[in-house]
mmCIF file of C-alpha atoms and ligand atoms in Angstrom:
data_model
loop_
_atom_site.group_PDB
_atom_site.id
_atom_site.type_symbol
_atom_site.label_atom_id
_atom_site.label_comp_id
_atom_site.label_asym_id
_atom_site.label_seq_id
_atom_site.Cartn_x
_atom_site.Cartn_y
_atom_site.Cartn_z
ATOM 1 C CA UNK A 1 -24.647 74.510 29.544
ATOM 2 C CA UNK A 2 -21.338 76.142 30.044
ATOM 3 C CA UNK A 3 -18.545 73.396 31.593
ATOM 4 C CA UNK A 4 -16.365 74.340 34.255
ATOM 5 C CA UNK A 5 -12.739 74.163 34.016
ATOM 6 C CA UNK A 6 -10.609 71.899 36.163
ATOM 7 C CA UNK A 7 -9.302 73.697 38.787
ATOM 8 C CA UNK A 8 -12.479 76.108 39.296
ATOM 9 C CA UNK A 9 -14.093 75.811 43.039
ATOM 10 C CA UNK A 10 -16.855 73.742 42.623
ATOM 11 C CA UNK A 11 -19.879 77.053 43.469
ATOM 12 C CA UNK A 12 -23.173 77.050 44.852
ATOM 13 C CA UNK A 13 -24.492 76.124 42.360
ATOM 14 C CA UNK A 14 -22.333 72.434 41.634
ATOM 15 C CA UNK A 15 -22.533 71.718 44.965
ATOM 16 C CA UNK A 16 -26.677 72.297 45.611
ATOM 17 C CA UNK A 17 -26.504 69.401 42.121
ATOM 18 C CA UNK A 18 -26.806 72.011 39.194
ATOM 19 C CA UNK A 19 -29.689 72.310 36.858
ATOM 20 C CA UNK A 20 -31.762 69.585 38.247
ATOM 21 C CA UNK A 21 -31.946 70.022 41.796
ATOM 22 C CA UNK A 22 -33.078 73.712 41.195
ATOM 23 C CA UNK A 23 -36.210 72.079 38.829
ATOM 24 C CA UNK A 24 -37.353 70.037 41.389
ATOM 25 C CA UNK A 25 -37.013 72.793 44.617
ATOM 26 C CA UNK A 26 -38.998 75.145 41.798
ATOM 27 C CA UNK A 27 -41.662 73.173 41.019
ATOM 28 C CA UNK A 28 -42.673 72.088 44.546
ATOM 29 C CA UNK A 29 -42.311 75.498 45.523
ATOM 30 C CA UNK A 30 -45.271 76.016 42.212
ATOM 31 C CA UNK A 31 -46.940 72.424 43.011
ATOM 32 C CA UNK A 32 -47.304 74.065 47.087
ATOM 33 C CA UNK A 33 -47.897 77.588 45.524
ATOM 34 C CA UNK A 34 -50.860 76.087 43.002
ATOM 35 C CA UNK A 35 -52.159 73.320 45.741
ATOM 36 C CA UNK A 36 -51.564 74.306 49.599
ATOM 37 C CA UNK A 37 -54.818 76.865 50.818
ATOM 38 C CA UNK A 38 -52.486 78.494 53.349
ATOM 39 C CA UNK A 39 -50.700 79.972 49.898
ATOM 40 C CA UNK A 40 -53.708 81.070 48.894
ATOM 41 C CA UNK A 41 -52.802 84.835 48.632
ATOM 42 C CA UNK A 42 -49.825 84.247 46.963
ATOM 43 C CA UNK A 43 -51.207 81.990 44.906
ATOM 44 C CA UNK A 44 -53.645 84.811 43.888
ATOM 45 C CA UNK A 45 -51.231 87.798 42.502
ATOM 46 C CA UNK A 46 -49.253 84.915 39.989
ATOM 47 C CA UNK A 47 -50.421 84.395 36.141
ATOM 48 C CA UNK A 48 -53.425 81.754 36.215
ATOM 49 C CA UNK A 49 -50.611 79.638 35.109
ATOM 50 C CA UNK A 50 -47.313 78.931 36.487
ATOM 51 C CA UNK A 51 -45.409 77.171 33.197
ATOM 52 C CA UNK A 52 -43.976 80.323 32.622
ATOM 53 C CA UNK A 53 -42.870 81.039 36.384
ATOM 54 C CA UNK A 54 -41.788 76.971 36.612
ATOM 55 C CA UNK A 55 -38.851 78.286 33.854
ATOM 56 C CA UNK A 56 -37.814 81.711 34.659
ATOM 57 C CA UNK A 57 -37.378 81.048 38.867
ATOM 58 C CA UNK A 58 -35.092 77.786 37.695
ATOM 59 C CA UNK A 59 -33.555 80.268 35.416
ATOM 60 C CA UNK A 60 -32.979 82.775 37.774
ATOM 61 C CA UNK A 61 -32.149 80.398 40.657
ATOM 62 C CA UNK A 62 -29.415 79.237 38.698
ATOM 63 C CA UNK A 63 -27.401 81.847 37.594
ATOM 64 C CA UNK A 64 -27.980 83.929 40.900
ATOM 65 C CA UNK A 65 -26.735 80.124 42.660
ATOM 66 C CA UNK A 66 -23.182 80.992 40.098
ATOM 67 C CA UNK A 67 -24.748 78.752 37.161
ATOM 68 C CA UNK A 68 -25.830 79.141 33.786
ATOM 69 C CA UNK A 69 -26.225 83.332 34.208
ATOM 70 C CA UNK A 70 -29.606 83.054 30.735
ATOM 71 C CA UNK A 71 -32.143 84.810 32.942
ATOM 72 C CA UNK A 72 -29.353 87.827 33.247
ATOM 73 C CA UNK A 73 -28.181 87.935 30.110
ATOM 74 C CA UNK A 74 -31.997 87.800 29.224
ATOM 75 C CA UNK A 75 -33.118 90.125 31.197
ATOM 76 C CA UNK A 76 -30.290 92.974 31.441
ATOM 77 C CA UNK A 77 -31.712 95.612 33.326
ATOM 78 C CA UNK A 78 -34.330 94.181 34.699
ATOM 79 C CA UNK A 79 -33.898 93.703 39.541
ATOM 80 C CA UNK A 80 -36.212 92.073 42.027
ATOM 81 C CA UNK A 81 -37.611 95.244 41.929
ATOM 82 C CA UNK A 82 -38.326 95.495 38.909
ATOM 83 C CA UNK A 83 -39.178 91.763 38.614
ATOM 84 C CA UNK A 84 -41.708 92.634 40.666
ATOM 85 C CA UNK A 85 -42.931 95.952 39.557
ATOM 86 C CA UNK A 86 -46.970 95.711 40.074
ATOM 87 C CA UNK A 87 -46.895 93.037 42.525
ATOM 88 C CA UNK A 88 -48.072 94.543 45.707
ATOM 89 C CA UNK A 89 -45.813 92.224 47.880
ATOM 90 C CA UNK A 90 -47.012 91.954 52.003
ATOM 91 C CA UNK A 91 -45.745 90.377 54.705
ATOM 92 C CA UNK A 92 -48.317 87.980 54.476
ATOM 93 C CA UNK A 93 -47.063 87.335 50.878
ATOM 94 C CA UNK A 94 -43.524 87.865 51.105
ATOM 95 C CA UNK A 95 -43.561 84.787 54.147
ATOM 96 C CA UNK A 96 -46.363 82.850 52.060
ATOM 97 C CA UNK A 97 -43.415 82.938 49.130
ATOM 98 C CA UNK A 98 -40.712 82.191 51.812
ATOM 99 C CA UNK A 99 -42.102 79.618 54.031
ATOM 100 C CA UNK A 100 -43.269 77.688 51.301
ATOM 101 C CA UNK A 101 -39.175 77.790 49.076
ATOM 102 C CA UNK A 102 -38.314 76.850 52.790
ATOM 103 C CA UNK A 103 -40.374 73.891 52.556
ATOM 104 C CA UNK A 104 -39.827 73.379 49.112
ATOM 105 C CA UNK A 105 -36.280 73.118 49.304
ATOM 106 C CA UNK A 106 -36.842 70.462 52.797
ATOM 107 C CA UNK A 107 -38.569 68.916 50.427
ATOM 108 C CA UNK A 108 -36.747 68.327 46.972
ATOM 109 C CA UNK A 109 -33.159 70.025 48.530
ATOM 110 C CA UNK A 110 -29.877 69.056 47.540
ATOM 111 C CA UNK A 111 -28.515 65.912 50.033
ATOM 112 C CA UNK A 112 -26.126 68.455 51.713
ATOM 113 C CA UNK A 113 -29.234 69.272 53.785
ATOM 114 C CA UNK A 114 -26.760 72.224 55.218
ATOM 115 C CA UNK A 115 -26.269 73.714 52.278
ATOM 116 C CA UNK A 116 -29.882 73.660 51.589
ATOM 117 C CA UNK A 117 -30.977 75.071 55.340
ATOM 118 C CA UNK A 118 -28.520 78.328 54.251
ATOM 119 C CA UNK A 119 -30.463 78.181 50.727
ATOM 120 C CA UNK A 120 -33.999 78.058 52.426
ATOM 121 C CA UNK A 121 -32.493 80.818 54.478
ATOM 122 C CA UNK A 122 -30.822 83.408 52.101
ATOM 123 C CA UNK A 123 -34.389 83.371 49.429
ATOM 124 C CA UNK A 124 -36.485 84.017 52.858
ATOM 125 C CA UNK A 125 -34.390 86.525 54.350
ATOM 126 C CA UNK A 126 -34.649 87.840 50.377
ATOM 127 C CA UNK A 127 -38.709 87.763 50.077
ATOM 128 C CA UNK A 128 -38.937 89.137 53.949
ATOM 129 C CA UNK A 129 -36.452 92.305 52.380
ATOM 130 C CA UNK A 130 -39.622 92.934 49.733
ATOM 131 C CA UNK A 131 -42.567 93.325 51.750
ATOM 132 C CA UNK A 132 -43.949 96.614 50.972
ATOM 133 C CA UNK A 133 -45.774 97.181 53.915
HETATM 134 C C1 HEM B 201 -41.325 87.857 48.295
HETATM 135 C C2 HEM B 201 -42.142 87.627 48.010
HETATM 136 C C3 HEM B 201 -42.291 87.533 46.377
HETATM 137 C C4 HEM B 201 -44.271 87.693 45.568
HETATM 138 C C5 HEM B 201 -45.261 87.719 45.858
HETATM 139 C C6 HEM B 201 -43.490 87.427 44.567
HETATM 140 C C7 HEM B 201 -44.215 86.926 42.405
HETATM 141 C C8 HEM B 201 -44.587 87.165 41.152
HETATM 142 C C9 HEM B 201 -45.250 87.813 40.946
HETATM 143 C C10 HEM B 201 -47.313 87.726 41.368
HETATM 144 C C11 HEM B 201 -44.340 87.702 39.843
HETATM 145 C C12 HEM B 201 -45.132 87.447 38.788
HETATM 146 C C13 HEM B 201 -45.404 86.067 37.532
HETATM 147 C C14 HEM B 201 -46.925 85.967 36.962
HETATM 148 O O1 HEM B 201 -47.477 87.241 36.126
HETATM 149 O O2 HEM B 201 -47.802 84.900 37.142
HETATM 150 C C15 HEM B 201 -43.671 87.279 40.296
HETATM 151 C C16 HEM B 201 -42.226 87.360 39.742
HETATM 152 C C17 HEM B 201 -40.737 86.523 39.913
HETATM 153 N N1 HEM B 201 -40.344 86.245 40.127
HETATM 154 FE FE1 HEM B 201 -41.451 86.925 42.123
HETATM 155 N N2 HEM B 201 -42.600 86.916 43.945
HETATM 156 C C18 HEM B 201 -42.035 86.813 45.147
HETATM 157 C C19 HEM B 201 -39.852 87.093 45.545
HETATM 158 C C20 HEM B 201 -39.401 86.478 45.063
HETATM 159 C C21 HEM B 201 -37.734 86.065 45.623
HETATM 160 C C22 HEM B 201 -37.440 85.886 46.752
HETATM 161 C C23 HEM B 201 -37.592 85.572 44.076
HETATM 162 C C24 HEM B 201 -36.263 85.558 43.546
HETATM 163 C C25 HEM B 201 -34.972 84.682 44.265
HETATM 164 C C26 HEM B 201 -38.285 86.375 42.779
HETATM 165 C C27 HEM B 201 -38.203 86.092 41.544
HETATM 166 C C28 HEM B 201 -38.738 85.477 40.393
HETATM 167 C C29 HEM B 201 -38.690 85.732 39.091
HETATM 168 C C30 HEM B 201 -37.333 85.152 39.055
HETATM 169 C C31 HEM B 201 -39.756 86.497 38.517
HETATM 170 C C32 HEM B 201 -39.759 86.352 36.607
HETATM 171 C C33 HEM B 201 -39.323 87.814 36.365
HETATM 172 C C34 HEM B 201 -39.164 87.577 34.749
HETATM 173 O O3 HEM B 201 -38.749 86.558 34.027
HETATM 174 O O4 HEM B 201 -39.428 88.753 34.134
HETATM 175 N N3 HEM B 201 -40.084 86.570 43.335
HETATM 176 N N4 HEM B 201 -42.615 86.774 41.470
#
């Protein structure tokens, strides 16, 4: 993992608590998706094995928040649209995604609750913007 230069301002990734906190949030997100019937429709869109998504989403969020960019380097040219090609995202499943992520961040997010709330709001807006119909 790259070391920040001493004088570099902290990124949101650093402020969140780095990979450990992102991994914790992502694991909670998929645990909720896998167990709460409120997310059954969202769960059904995913493959039976969520392990690849646990590592993929954590890696994505690390780069998204200013940390290691492995996901972006390994998925050059991929965007949120192409990553979801063939996935039918409607208002309900987008809301389920946003809700589960909001809960995961509230349960396992950073000590800085304001930062956690900002992260939940941005990801919620991103999910909502992906709904088609
Ligand atoms: C709006 C509701 C969303 C739904 C219904 C949804 C659903 C899915 C599904 C079904 C997959 C394929 C996983 C599999 O086959 O098991 C996927 C992949 C993925 N999603 Fe979402 N997603 C949503 C929102 C988001 C958001 C907001 C993000 C980012 C913050 C995101 C990040 C990803 C990533 C990184 C992948 C893996 C792409 C790859 O590495 O190839 N998704 N999503």
